[in-house]
Amino acid sequence: KEQILAFEQRYSILRVTCVQESVIKGSAAIFQVSGSGTVTAVTRSVNGLIPYGRTTNTQNTCTLVETHATANRTSFDIFATQGDMKKQMQLEVVGKLNKDIDQSIIDQLDTATQDTGGAVTASMDLVMKAQVILGNGNIPIEEEDSMFCLITPAFRAYMLQVTEFASGDYVEVKPLVGPVRKVWRWAGLNWMMHTGLTGIGTSSEKCYMFHKTAMGHAANMAEMSVTAGYNDEHDYSYSRATLYHNAKLLQNTGIVQMPHDASAYVAS
């Protein structure tokens, strides 16, 4: 029954970086963004009345998509293969669904229009530039629990060569000691390494710094279905996972793309 799992992503890394609370009506999930914009306090008008401002409410509609992950094997395939293939099929379908969740979020991040300029290699200056862009846009960058930096392995490799990132004189958790971490905290940011980012391994990787309320992910978890069974007529076993979900960019000003040049760190 023993088997070796192939190298692949089987869980969602990015859903926790998004707002997940929405109002779902049919196939539409609504994220409401409210604010007063640039309006400030006012003085009394010449007629003696105090002018009233109005809160702006933006309804962001995210259309849920029906997604299915499936796998099936004939009884002969199961007989001729080592390992618990029925269990493997269930792992496969859940993994496919989780990869689809992350891809939907990445697709929306790729629609953001703010960036740090042309692609360069990762540095302290690049990170600080992205952080300043967000700060200038009144993004609450001090909210450490809600600030995320989504990067590739190459971006991390360059950052490990930055003294302030890797030296024990500056950080409590030494990144060069112990196992490689896919999630860690530094410089007021929650860093996540992801291999599904657009352009990975090229001279134009798309990495991101963003606030959690800039992105939304909606999923009708009550309708999620993970099932397995056997078809007696055609003698095969199957597994299926189904979820209605999608991602939505909510506030463009809360996301900064950091184009990254990883061309020097590829297999030859």
Tab-separated table of C-alpha atoms in Angstrom:
chain	number	residue	atom	x	y	z
A	1	LYS	CA	0.000	0.000	0.000
A	2	GLU	CA	2.989	2.301	0.298
A	3	GLN	CA	3.472	4.936	-2.406
A	4	ILE	CA	5.622	7.964	-3.153
A	5	LEU	CA	3.849	11.222	-3.918
A	6	ALA	CA	5.015	13.214	-6.925
A	7	PHE	CA	6.324	16.749	-6.431
A	8	GLU	CA	3.423	19.172	-6.782
A	9	GLN	CA	1.356	21.734	-4.875
A	10	ARG	CA	-1.581	20.149	-3.063
A	11	TYR	CA	-2.846	22.918	-0.790
A	12	SER	CA	-3.905	26.546	-1.114
A	13	ILE	CA	-1.342	29.069	0.099
A	14	LEU	CA	-3.098	32.245	-0.955
A	15	ARG	CA	-6.688	32.069	0.278
A	16	VAL	CA	-5.667	33.350	3.724
A	17	THR	CA	-4.298	36.506	2.088
A	18	CYS	CA	-7.786	37.534	0.894
A	19	VAL	CA	-10.994	38.814	2.437
A	20	GLN	CA	-13.301	35.785	2.546
A	21	GLU	CA	-16.460	37.374	3.949
A	22	SER	CA	-19.008	38.216	1.271
A	23	VAL	CA	-22.750	38.131	0.657
A	24	ILE	CA	-23.588	35.345	-1.782
A	25	LYS	CA	-26.753	35.605	-3.856
A	26	GLY	CA	-27.074	32.880	-6.441
A	27	SER	CA	-23.872	32.809	-8.467
A	28	ALA	CA	-22.808	36.307	-7.365
A	29	ALA	CA	-20.704	37.093	-4.306
A	30	ILE	CA	-20.770	40.752	-3.235
A	31	PHE	CA	-17.848	42.454	-1.479
A	32	GLN	CA	-18.726	45.969	-0.268
A	33	VAL	CA	-15.930	48.548	0.073
A	34	SER	CA	-16.924	51.675	2.022
A	35	GLY	CA	-15.107	54.936	2.646
A	36	SER	CA	-15.255	58.729	2.685
A	37	GLY	CA	-12.612	59.275	0.016
A	38	THR	CA	-10.722	62.562	0.361
A	39	VAL	CA	-13.529	64.358	2.224
A	40	THR	CA	-12.457	66.106	5.464
A	41	ALA	CA	-14.290	67.902	8.264
A	42	VAL	CA	-16.191	71.042	7.246
A	43	THR	CA	-17.222	74.357	8.777
A	44	ARG	CA	-20.764	75.637	9.064
A	45	SER	CA	-22.227	77.101	5.872
A	46	VAL	CA	-23.261	80.754	5.537
A	47	ASN	CA	-26.888	79.683	5.979
A	48	GLY	CA	-26.061	78.331	9.418
A	49	LEU	CA	-26.386	74.652	8.438
A	50	ILE	CA	-23.670	72.020	8.601
A	51	PRO	CA	-23.101	70.355	5.198
A	52	TYR	CA	-23.308	66.579	5.232
A	53	GLY	CA	-20.935	64.244	3.473
A	54	ARG	CA	-21.878	60.863	2.077
A	55	THR	CA	-20.122	57.554	2.546
A	56	THR	CA	-19.204	55.875	-0.719
A	57	ASN	CA	-20.182	52.239	-1.017
A	58	THR	CA	-18.699	50.239	-3.869
A	59	GLN	CA	-20.338	46.903	-4.601
A	60	ASN	CA	-17.744	44.531	-6.046
A	61	THR	CA	-19.430	41.572	-7.704
A	62	CYS	CA	-17.512	38.319	-7.943
A	63	THR	CA	-19.162	35.740	-10.181
A	64	LEU	CA	-18.723	32.270	-8.756
A	65	VAL	CA	-17.407	29.647	-11.162
A	66	GLU	CA	-18.339	25.973	-11.001
A	67	THR	CA	-15.046	24.068	-10.761
A	68	HIS	CA	-14.568	20.305	-10.713
A	69	ALA	CA	-11.535	18.151	-10.139
A	70	THR	CA	-11.929	14.523	-11.169
A	71	ALA	CA	-9.976	11.285	-11.352
A	72	ASN	CA	-10.874	7.709	-12.275
A	73	ARG	CA	-9.142	4.380	-12.679
A	74	THR	CA	-10.357	1.007	-13.860
A	75	SER	CA	-10.215	-1.908	-11.483
A	76	PHE	CA	-7.452	-3.441	-13.614
A	77	ASP	CA	-5.374	-0.237	-13.306
A	78	ILE	CA	-5.784	-0.361	-9.541
A	79	PHE	CA	-4.893	-4.054	-9.496
A	80	ALA	CA	-1.772	-3.507	-11.623
A	81	THR	CA	-0.487	-0.529	-9.648
A	82	GLN	CA	1.276	-0.422	-6.310
A	83	GLY	CA	-0.152	1.729	-3.539
A	84	ASP	CA	-3.639	2.735	-2.445
A	85	MET	CA	-4.926	4.236	-5.707
A	86	LYS	CA	-8.358	5.096	-4.317
A	87	LYS	CA	-6.740	7.219	-1.612
A	88	GLN	CA	-4.391	8.720	-4.197
A	89	MET	CA	-7.324	9.771	-6.373
A	90	GLN	CA	-8.882	11.616	-3.437
A	91	LEU	CA	-5.591	13.413	-2.767
A	92	GLU	CA	-5.367	14.320	-6.450
A	93	VAL	CA	-8.785	15.933	-6.734
A	94	VAL	CA	-8.460	18.004	-3.555
A	95	GLY	CA	-5.001	19.122	-4.665
A	96	LYS	CA	-6.324	20.170	-8.080
A	97	LEU	CA	-9.078	22.195	-6.446
A	98	ASN	CA	-6.624	23.981	-4.147
A	99	LYS	CA	-4.352	24.807	-7.085
A	100	ASP	CA	-7.340	26.289	-8.898
A	101	ILE	CA	-8.139	28.502	-5.894
A	102	ASP	CA	-4.602	29.908	-5.915
A	103	GLN	CA	-4.640	30.394	-9.687
A	104	SER	CA	-7.865	32.415	-9.503
A	105	ILE	CA	-6.233	34.737	-6.956
A	106	ILE	CA	-3.046	35.080	-9.025
A	107	ASP	CA	-5.102	35.883	-12.126
A	108	GLN	CA	-6.742	38.771	-10.263
A	109	LEU	CA	-3.444	40.020	-8.838
A	110	ASP	CA	-2.146	40.167	-12.406
A	111	THR	CA	-4.841	42.728	-13.250
A	112	ALA	CA	-3.450	45.258	-10.732
A	113	THR	CA	-1.978	48.329	-12.416
A	114	GLN	CA	0.502	49.721	-9.852
A	115	ASP	CA	4.099	48.539	-10.130
A	116	THR	CA	7.637	49.431	-9.108
A	117	GLY	CA	8.864	49.912	-12.691
A	118	GLY	CA	10.990	47.678	-14.893
A	119	ALA	CA	12.041	44.191	-13.804
A	120	VAL	CA	15.111	44.139	-11.521
A	121	THR	CA	16.616	41.656	-9.108
A	122	ALA	CA	15.262	41.671	-5.561
A	123	SER	CA	16.840	44.104	-3.112
A	124	MET	CA	16.102	46.085	0.013
A	125	ASP	CA	15.437	49.095	-2.195
A	126	LEU	CA	12.813	47.233	-4.243
A	127	VAL	CA	10.948	46.099	-1.116
A	128	MET	CA	11.025	49.567	0.428
A	129	LYS	CA	9.866	51.167	-2.827
A	130	ALA	CA	6.800	48.934	-2.951
A	131	GLN	CA	6.064	49.645	0.699
A	132	VAL	CA	6.357	53.405	0.145
A	133	ILE	CA	3.975	53.250	-2.844
A	134	LEU	CA	1.372	51.607	-0.618
A	135	GLY	CA	2.024	54.040	2.231
A	136	ASN	CA	1.590	57.020	-0.078
A	137	GLY	CA	-1.809	55.631	-1.049
A	138	ASN	CA	-2.992	55.650	2.596
A	139	ILE	CA	-2.794	51.867	2.804
A	140	PRO	CA	-2.416	50.941	6.511
A	141	ILE	CA	0.997	49.313	6.083
A	142	GLU	CA	1.361	49.225	9.880
A	143	GLU	CA	-1.271	46.454	10.021
A	144	GLU	CA	1.271	43.656	10.039
A	145	ASP	CA	-1.263	40.825	10.162
A	146	SER	CA	-2.833	42.075	6.908
A	147	MET	CA	0.277	42.916	4.888
A	148	PHE	CA	1.549	40.265	2.464
A	149	CYS	CA	4.521	39.923	0.153
A	150	LEU	CA	4.128	37.186	-2.468
A	151	ILE	CA	7.404	36.143	-4.084
A	152	THR	CA	9.168	33.419	-6.083
A	153	PRO	CA	12.104	31.220	-4.996
A	154	ALA	CA	14.487	33.437	-7.013
A	155	PHE	CA	13.242	36.585	-5.270
A	156	ARG	CA	13.879	34.892	-1.925
A	157	ALA	CA	17.351	33.803	-3.052
A	158	TYR	CA	18.340	37.399	-3.797
A	159	MET	CA	16.873	38.623	-0.498
A	160	LEU	CA	18.940	36.059	1.411
A	161	GLN	CA	21.989	37.994	0.221
A	162	VAL	CA	20.690	41.215	1.805
A	163	THR	CA	22.305	41.777	5.195
A	164	GLU	CA	19.188	43.214	6.819
A	165	PHE	CA	17.190	40.192	5.688
A	166	ALA	CA	19.491	37.348	6.679
A	167	SER	CA	21.802	38.602	9.436
A	168	GLY	CA	21.165	37.667	13.062
A	169	ASP	CA	22.004	41.287	13.932
A	170	TYR	CA	18.705	42.360	12.366
A	171	VAL	CA	16.303	39.410	12.589
A	172	GLU	CA	15.180	37.089	15.363
A	173	VAL	CA	14.449	34.135	13.080
A	174	LYS	CA	17.585	33.411	11.075
A	175	PRO	CA	16.553	32.359	7.542
A	176	LEU	CA	19.850	30.571	6.866
A	177	VAL	CA	19.352	28.297	9.888
A	178	GLY	CA	16.920	25.387	9.721
A	179	PRO	CA	14.566	24.348	6.917
A	180	VAL	CA	13.380	26.551	4.053
A	181	ARG	CA	10.201	28.335	5.093
A	182	LYS	CA	7.388	29.022	2.642
A	183	VAL	CA	5.824	31.536	5.034
A	184	TRP	CA	7.690	33.917	7.321
A	185	ARG	CA	7.510	37.452	8.723
A	186	TRP	CA	9.996	40.262	8.135
A	187	ALA	CA	9.917	44.074	7.853
A	188	GLY	CA	6.266	44.218	8.868
A	189	LEU	CA	5.243	41.855	6.068
A	190	ASN	CA	4.022	38.279	5.877
A	191	TRP	CA	6.163	36.710	3.150
A	192	MET	CA	4.914	33.801	1.065
A	193	MET	CA	6.871	31.887	-1.557
A	194	HIS	CA	4.755	30.532	-4.406
A	195	THR	CA	5.734	28.636	-7.553
A	196	GLY	CA	2.553	29.496	-9.453
A	197	LEU	CA	3.277	33.179	-9.978
A	198	THR	CA	3.174	34.426	-13.558
A	199	GLY	CA	6.518	34.386	-15.365
A	200	ILE	CA	8.330	32.309	-12.732
A	201	GLY	CA	11.919	31.532	-13.729
A	202	THR	CA	12.063	34.294	-16.347
A	203	SER	CA	13.278	37.877	-16.588
A	204	SER	CA	9.756	39.135	-15.859
A	205	GLU	CA	8.395	37.358	-12.806
A	206	LYS	CA	5.347	39.019	-11.248
A	207	CYS	CA	5.736	39.339	-7.468
A	208	TYR	CA	3.382	41.312	-5.225
A	209	MET	CA	3.038	43.344	-2.065
A	210	PHE	CA	-0.545	43.988	-0.972
A	211	HIS	CA	-2.980	44.558	1.863
A	212	LYS	CA	-5.492	41.815	2.607
A	213	THR	CA	-8.530	44.045	1.984
A	214	ALA	CA	-7.353	44.671	-1.583
A	215	MET	CA	-8.257	41.112	-2.626
A	216	GLY	CA	-11.341	38.995	-2.088
A	217	HIS	CA	-11.956	35.299	-2.533
A	218	ALA	CA	-15.489	33.946	-2.381
A	219	ALA	CA	-16.424	30.292	-2.067
A	220	ASN	CA	-19.746	28.668	-1.367
A	221	MET	CA	-18.278	26.272	1.182
A	222	ALA	CA	-21.720	24.919	2.140
A	223	GLU	CA	-22.065	23.494	-1.364
A	224	MET	CA	-18.542	22.051	-1.553
A	225	SER	CA	-18.572	18.383	-2.473
A	226	VAL	CA	-15.828	15.761	-2.216
A	227	THR	CA	-16.982	12.296	-3.183
A	228	ALA	CA	-15.657	8.906	-4.226
A	229	GLY	CA	-17.399	5.855	-5.621
A	230	TYR	CA	-17.471	2.851	-7.892
A	231	ASN	CA	-19.200	2.362	-11.251
A	232	ASP	CA	-20.269	-1.265	-11.421
A	233	GLU	CA	-21.360	-1.180	-15.071
A	234	HIS	CA	-17.955	-0.109	-16.423
A	235	ASP	CA	-15.852	-1.413	-13.498
A	236	TYR	CA	-13.980	1.728	-12.504
A	237	SER	CA	-13.513	3.769	-9.334
A	238	TYR	CA	-13.683	7.536	-9.294
A	239	SER	CA	-13.227	10.597	-7.105
A	240	ARG	CA	-14.549	14.109	-7.586
A	241	ALA	CA	-14.182	17.441	-5.754
A	242	THR	CA	-16.473	20.366	-6.623
A	243	LEU	CA	-16.419	23.970	-5.419
A	244	TYR	CA	-18.130	27.184	-6.555
A	245	HIS	CA	-15.561	29.941	-6.090
A	246	ASN	CA	-13.699	32.870	-7.613
A	247	ALA	CA	-11.389	35.753	-6.701
A	248	LYS	CA	-11.922	39.496	-7.130
A	249	LEU	CA	-9.597	42.496	-7.005
A	250	LEU	CA	-11.329	44.903	-4.607
A	251	GLN	CA	-8.968	47.876	-4.272
A	252	ASN	CA	-6.303	48.463	-6.893
A	253	THR	CA	-4.444	50.995	-4.713
A	254	GLY	CA	-3.755	48.270	-2.150
A	255	ILE	CA	-1.627	46.147	-4.518
A	256	VAL	CA	1.835	46.810	-5.947
A	257	GLN	CA	3.407	44.524	-8.512
A	258	MET	CA	7.166	44.035	-8.196
A	259	PRO	CA	8.455	42.888	-11.608
A	260	HIS	CA	11.436	40.635	-10.886
A	261	ASP	CA	14.318	39.424	-13.047
A	262	ALA	CA	15.058	35.777	-12.220
A	263	SER	CA	16.820	34.935	-15.477
A	264	ALA	CA	20.131	34.306	-13.691
A	265	TYR	CA	18.584	31.619	-11.477
A	266	VAL	CA	17.367	28.959	-13.901
A	267	ALA	CA	18.525	25.451	-14.686
A	268	SER	CA	21.099	25.174	-17.471
